[in-house]
PDB file of C-alpha atoms in Angstrom:
ATOM      1  CA  MET A   1     -26.691  12.778 -19.757  1.00 30.00           C
ATOM      2  CA  GLU A   2     -28.959  11.127 -22.336  1.00 34.00           C
ATOM      3  CA  SER A   3     -28.509   7.503 -23.256  1.00 36.00           C
ATOM      4  CA  SER A   4     -28.934   5.699 -26.498  1.00 38.00           C
ATOM      5  CA  ILE A   5     -28.851   1.964 -25.967  1.00 37.00           C
ATOM      6  CA  PRO A   6     -27.557   0.118 -29.038  1.00 38.00           C
ATOM      7  CA  ALA A   7     -29.972  -2.408 -30.537  1.00 35.00           C
ATOM      8  CA  ASN A   8     -27.538  -5.279 -29.954  1.00 37.00           C
ATOM      9  CA  ARG A   9     -27.695  -4.820 -26.171  1.00 43.00           C
ATOM     10  CA  ALA A  10     -29.640  -7.237 -23.996  1.00 44.00           C
ATOM     11  CA  PRO A  11     -33.193  -6.243 -23.119  1.00 51.00           C
ATOM     12  CA  VAL A  12     -33.671  -4.864 -19.620  1.00 60.00           C
ATOM     13  CA  GLY A  13     -35.505  -8.021 -18.481  1.00 65.00           C
ATOM     14  CA  ASP A  14     -32.346 -10.052 -19.113  1.00 74.00           C
ATOM     15  CA  ALA A  15     -30.273  -7.612 -17.065  1.00 80.00           C
ATOM     16  CA  ILE A  16     -31.430  -8.714 -13.611  1.00 85.00           C
ATOM     17  CA  LEU A  17     -32.156 -11.602 -11.306  1.00 88.00           C
ATOM     18  CA  GLN A  18     -35.223 -10.910  -9.182  1.00 88.00           C
ATOM     19  CA  ALA A  19     -34.797 -11.828  -5.524  1.00 90.00           C
ATOM     20  CA  SER A  20     -36.859 -14.855  -4.529  1.00 90.00           C
ATOM     21  CA  TRP A  21     -37.465 -14.383  -0.821  1.00 90.00           C
ATOM     22  CA  PRO A  22     -40.417 -14.007   1.529  1.00 91.00           C
ATOM     23  CA  ALA A  23     -40.278 -10.203   1.633  1.00 94.00           C
ATOM     24  CA  PRO A  24     -43.405  -8.042   1.860  1.00 96.00           C
ATOM     25  CA  ALA A  25     -44.850  -6.902  -1.479  1.00 93.00           C
ATOM     26  CA  ASN A  26     -43.629  -3.319  -0.931  1.00 93.00           C
ATOM     27  CA  VAL A  27     -39.967  -4.436  -0.909  1.00 95.00           C
ATOM     28  CA  ARG A  28     -38.319  -4.849  -4.310  1.00 92.00           C
ATOM     29  CA  ALA A  29     -34.894  -6.455  -4.642  1.00 93.00           C
ATOM     30  CA  PHE A  30     -32.809  -7.594  -7.591  1.00 91.00           C
ATOM     31  CA  THR A  31     -29.254  -8.243  -8.700  1.00 90.00           C
ATOM     32  CA  THR A  32     -28.035  -6.702 -11.929  1.00 88.00           C
ATOM     33  CA  LEU A  33     -26.120  -8.772 -14.449  1.00 83.00           C
ATOM     34  CA  ARG A  34     -23.291  -7.629 -16.676  1.00 76.00           C
ATOM     35  CA  ASN A  35     -25.244  -8.365 -19.863  1.00 78.00           C
ATOM     36  CA  GLY A  36     -27.569  -5.454 -19.155  1.00 81.00           C
ATOM     37  CA  PRO A  37     -28.162  -2.466 -21.411  1.00 86.00           C
ATOM     38  CA  GLY A  38     -25.088  -0.478 -20.356  1.00 89.00           C
ATOM     39  CA  VAL A  39     -22.364   1.285 -22.297  1.00 91.00           C
ATOM     40  CA  SER A  40     -19.095   0.095 -20.712  1.00 91.00           C
ATOM     41  CA  LEU A  41     -16.488  -1.455 -22.989  1.00 90.00           C
ATOM     42  CA  ALA A  42     -14.509  -4.666 -22.432  1.00 91.00           C
ATOM     43  CA  PRO A  43     -13.342  -5.833 -19.988  1.00 89.00           C
ATOM     44  CA  PHE A  44     -16.168  -4.061 -18.097  1.00 87.00           C
ATOM     45  CA  ASP A  45     -18.681  -5.193 -20.683  1.00 81.00           C
ATOM     46  CA  ARG A  46     -21.821  -3.173 -20.691  1.00 85.00           C
ATOM     47  CA  PHE A  47     -23.556  -2.852 -17.325  1.00 88.00           C
ATOM     48  CA  ASN A  48     -20.706  -2.098 -14.901  1.00 88.00           C
ATOM     49  CA  LEU A  49     -21.933   0.124 -12.049  1.00 91.00           C
ATOM     50  CA  GLY A  50     -18.643   0.404 -10.122  1.00 89.00           C
ATOM     51  CA  MET A  51     -16.740   3.676 -10.007  1.00 90.00           C
ATOM     52  CA  ARG A  52     -13.413   2.308  -8.706  1.00 89.00           C
ATOM     53  CA  CYS A  53     -12.710  -0.759 -10.818  1.00 90.00           C
ATOM     54  CA  GLY A  54     -10.861   0.870 -13.715  1.00 91.00           C
ATOM     55  CA  ASP A  55     -13.852   1.445 -16.010  1.00 93.00           C
ATOM     56  CA  ASP A  56     -14.309   4.870 -17.599  1.00 92.00           C
ATOM     57  CA  GLN A  57     -16.219   6.799 -14.900  1.00 92.00           C
ATOM     58  CA  ALA A  58     -18.447   8.434 -17.525  1.00 95.00           C
ATOM     59  CA  HIS A  59     -19.525   4.950 -18.645  1.00 94.00           C
ATOM     60  CA  ALA A  60     -20.232   3.818 -15.082  1.00 92.00           C
ATOM     61  CA  MET A  61     -22.243   7.000 -14.454  1.00 94.00           C
ATOM     62  CA  GLU A  62     -24.233   6.449 -17.652  1.00 94.00           C
ATOM     63  CA  ASN A  63     -24.872   2.836 -16.605  1.00 91.00           C
ATOM     64  CA  ARG A  64     -26.167   4.085 -13.249  1.00 92.00           C
ATOM     65  CA  SER A  65     -28.460   6.480 -15.082  1.00 93.00           C
ATOM     66  CA  ILE A  66     -29.708   3.626 -17.277  1.00 92.00           C
ATOM     67  CA  LEU A  67     -30.332   1.548 -14.137  1.00 91.00           C
ATOM     68  CA  ARG A  68     -32.472   4.250 -12.564  1.00 91.00           C
ATOM     69  CA  ARG A  69     -34.529   4.866 -15.717  1.00 91.00           C
ATOM     70  CA  ALA A  70     -34.867   1.236 -16.826  1.00 88.00           C
ATOM     71  CA  PHE A  71     -36.123   0.050 -13.453  1.00 87.00           C
ATOM     72  CA  ALA A  72     -38.125   3.198 -12.602  1.00 89.00           C
ATOM     73  CA  LEU A  73     -36.281   3.641  -9.325  1.00 92.00           C
ATOM     74  CA  PRO A  74     -37.940   6.307  -7.160  1.00 91.00           C
ATOM     75  CA  GLU A  75     -34.599   8.018  -6.493  1.00 90.00           C
ATOM     76  CA  GLU A  76     -30.887   7.722  -7.158  1.00 90.00           C
ATOM     77  CA  PRO A  77     -29.543   4.663  -5.314  1.00 94.00           C
ATOM     78  CA  SER A  78     -27.525   5.242  -2.160  1.00 94.00           C
ATOM     79  CA  TRP A  79     -24.109   3.960  -3.244  1.00 95.00           C
ATOM     80  CA  LEU A  80     -21.257   3.031  -0.915  1.00 96.00           C
ATOM     81  CA  GLN A  81     -17.484   3.099  -1.174  1.00 95.00           C
ATOM     82  CA  GLN A  82     -17.015  -0.498  -0.069  1.00 96.00           C
ATOM     83  CA  VAL A  83     -13.792  -1.545   1.670  1.00 95.00           C
ATOM     84  CA  HIS A  84     -14.468  -5.099   2.944  1.00 95.00           C
ATOM     85  CA  GLY A  85     -15.100  -3.880   6.473  1.00 96.00           C
ATOM     86  CA  SER A  86     -17.941  -3.846   8.979  1.00 97.00           C
ATOM     87  CA  VAL A  87     -19.183  -0.245   8.856  1.00 98.00           C
ATOM     88  CA  VAL A  88     -22.915   0.253   8.273  1.00 98.00           C
ATOM     89  CA  ARG A  89     -24.403   3.516   6.962  1.00 96.00           C
ATOM     90  CA  ARG A  90     -28.024   4.578   7.565  1.00 96.00           C
ATOM     91  CA  PHE A  91     -29.672   6.513   4.717  1.00 95.00           C
ATOM     92  CA  GLY A  92     -32.816   8.575   4.802  1.00 88.00           C
ATOM     93  CA  ALA A  93     -32.768  12.306   5.470  1.00 62.00           C
ATOM     94  CA  PRO A  94     -30.631  14.499   3.213  1.00 55.00           C
ATOM     95  CA  THR A  95     -27.055  14.705   4.402  1.00 57.00           C
ATOM     96  CA  LYS A  96     -23.880  16.647   3.697  1.00 56.00           C
ATOM     97  CA  GLU A  97     -21.765  13.477   3.807  1.00 60.00           C
ATOM     98  CA  PRO A  98     -19.859  12.261   0.732  1.00 64.00           C
ATOM     99  CA  ALA A  99     -21.960  10.906  -2.122  1.00 80.00           C
ATOM    100  CA  GLU A 100     -20.452   7.469  -1.516  1.00 91.00           C
ATOM    101  CA  PRO A 101     -19.589   7.111   2.171  1.00 94.00           C
ATOM    102  CA  VAL A 102     -17.127   4.396   3.202  1.00 96.00           C
ATOM    103  CA  ALA A 103     -19.211   1.446   4.430  1.00 97.00           C
ATOM    104  CA  ASP A 104     -20.051  -2.133   3.495  1.00 97.00           C
ATOM    105  CA  ALA A 105     -23.729  -2.170   4.408  1.00 98.00           C
ATOM    106  CA  SER A 106     -26.608   0.262   4.363  1.00 97.00           C
ATOM    107  CA  VAL A 107     -29.913   0.515   6.191  1.00 98.00           C
ATOM    108  CA  THR A 108     -32.983   2.663   5.676  1.00 97.00           C
ATOM    109  CA  GLY A 109     -36.484   3.094   6.954  1.00 96.00           C
ATOM    110  CA  ALA A 110     -37.249   5.910   4.508  1.00 95.00           C
ATOM    111  CA  PRO A 111     -39.952   5.050   1.954  1.00 93.00           C
ATOM    112  CA  GLY A 112     -38.575   5.067  -1.588  1.00 91.00           C
ATOM    113  CA  CYS A 113     -34.935   5.081  -0.495  1.00 94.00           C
ATOM    114  CA  VAL A 114     -32.962   2.793  -2.821  1.00 94.00           C
ATOM    115  CA  LEU A 115     -29.967   0.946  -1.366  1.00 96.00           C
ATOM    116  CA  ALA A 116     -27.232  -0.380  -3.635  1.00 96.00           C
ATOM    117  CA  ILE A 117     -24.221  -2.586  -3.051  1.00 95.00           C
ATOM    118  CA  LEU A 118     -21.673  -3.891  -5.505  1.00 93.00           C
ATOM    119  CA  THR A 119     -20.453  -7.474  -5.523  1.00 91.00           C
ATOM    120  CA  ALA A 120     -18.014  -9.482  -7.595  1.00 86.00           C
ATOM    121  CA  ASP A 121     -16.931 -12.552  -5.662  1.00 87.00           C
ATOM    122  CA  CYS A 122     -18.691 -11.419  -2.459  1.00 92.00           C
ATOM    123  CA  LEU A 123     -22.274 -12.070  -1.418  1.00 93.00           C
ATOM    124  CA  PRO A 124     -25.128  -9.577  -1.444  1.00 94.00           C
ATOM    125  CA  VAL A 125     -27.154 -10.042   1.756  1.00 96.00           C
ATOM    126  CA  LEU A 126     -30.563  -8.383   1.901  1.00 96.00           C
ATOM    127  CA  LEU A 127     -32.684  -7.956   5.007  1.00 97.00           C
ATOM    128  CA  CYS A 128     -36.065  -6.410   5.738  1.00 97.00           C
ATOM    129  CA  ASN A 129     -38.514  -6.376   8.597  1.00 97.00           C
ATOM    130  CA  GLN A 130     -41.844  -8.199   8.371  1.00 96.00           C
ATOM    131  CA  HIS A 131     -43.732  -5.070   7.292  1.00 96.00           C
ATOM    132  CA  GLY A 132     -41.162  -3.879   4.750  1.00 96.00           C
ATOM    133  CA  THR A 133     -40.732  -0.581   6.580  1.00 97.00           C
ATOM    134  CA  GLU A 134     -37.000  -1.075   7.111  1.00 98.00           C
ATOM    135  CA  VAL A 135     -34.502  -2.670   4.729  1.00 97.00           C
ATOM    136  CA  ALA A 136     -30.769  -3.343   4.646  1.00 98.00           C
ATOM    137  CA  ALA A 137     -28.195  -4.426   2.077  1.00 98.00           C
ATOM    138  CA  ALA A 138     -24.780  -5.798   3.023  1.00 98.00           C
ATOM    139  CA  HIS A 139     -21.658  -6.517   0.976  1.00 97.00           C
ATOM    140  CA  ALA A 140     -20.479  -9.762   2.569  1.00 96.00           C
ATOM    141  CA  GLY A 141     -17.015 -10.929   1.625  1.00 94.00           C
ATOM    142  CA  TRP A 142     -14.949 -13.222   3.816  1.00 95.00           C
ATOM    143  CA  ARG A 143     -13.220 -10.297   5.559  1.00 95.00           C
ATOM    144  CA  GLY A 144     -16.471  -8.488   6.253  1.00 96.00           C
ATOM    145  CA  LEU A 145     -18.102 -11.695   7.475  1.00 96.00           C
ATOM    146  CA  ALA A 146     -15.166 -12.372   9.785  1.00 97.00           C
ATOM    147  CA  ASP A 147     -15.329  -8.769  11.053  1.00 97.00           C
ATOM    148  CA  GLY A 148     -19.073  -9.028  11.753  1.00 98.00           C
ATOM    149  CA  ILE A 149     -20.705  -7.086   8.898  1.00 98.00           C
ATOM    150  CA  LEU A 150     -23.956  -9.036   9.191  1.00 98.00           C
ATOM    151  CA  GLU A 151     -24.127  -8.636  12.956  1.00 98.00           C
ATOM    152  CA  ALA A 152     -23.383  -4.918  12.602  1.00 98.00           C
ATOM    153  CA  THR A 153     -26.088  -4.575   9.946  1.00 98.00           C
ATOM    154  CA  VAL A 154     -28.734  -6.212  12.145  1.00 98.00           C
ATOM    155  CA  ALA A 155     -27.609  -4.057  15.092  1.00 98.00           C
ATOM    156  CA  ALA A 156     -27.931  -0.895  12.955  1.00 98.00           C
ATOM    157  CA  MET A 157     -31.556  -1.648  12.182  1.00 98.00           C
ATOM    158  CA  ASP A 158     -34.289  -0.199  14.391  1.00 97.00           C
ATOM    159  CA  SER A 159     -36.343  -3.381  13.968  1.00 97.00           C
ATOM    160  CA  PRO A 160     -35.835  -6.215  16.472  1.00 97.00           C
ATOM    161  CA  ALA A 161     -33.821  -9.091  14.979  1.00 96.00           C
ATOM    162  CA  ALA A 162     -36.747 -11.479  15.552  1.00 96.00           C
ATOM    163  CA  THR A 163     -38.854  -9.415  13.109  1.00 96.00           C
ATOM    164  CA  LEU A 164     -36.370  -9.599  10.208  1.00 96.00           C
TER     165      LEU A 164
END
């Protein structure tokens, strides 16, 4: 699906907040903002990436396509069907599982694998090991935090906790 971004849309640079953390140079992390260059209409204004919030799914898919192109992502992000739980999904090798498995955190050690989580009033928690060879992203709402999503995410990583 080709995209034409209207001239009145925010430039791509205004569409994200770069993570400011002591990660290795080979780890890239950012949070998208709703004023990005997307196509969703109100009340999902522009850069909505969620497929289950009531937005037109074609718009959300186009926004995801814009995200990948605008930020030169090496592959399609590994999306999750988030449920405010404590399940962690490892991504890497091709799989026959659903395109958006039910989980609230993801982990990978595969170079170029892009992890994505969606947040509204929940926190995005990002982890990586000291060498940037393993990364994780967790959707941390109060229910997930109470159920141990962060502990489960650390446990799902191959890297020792002391190296994160």
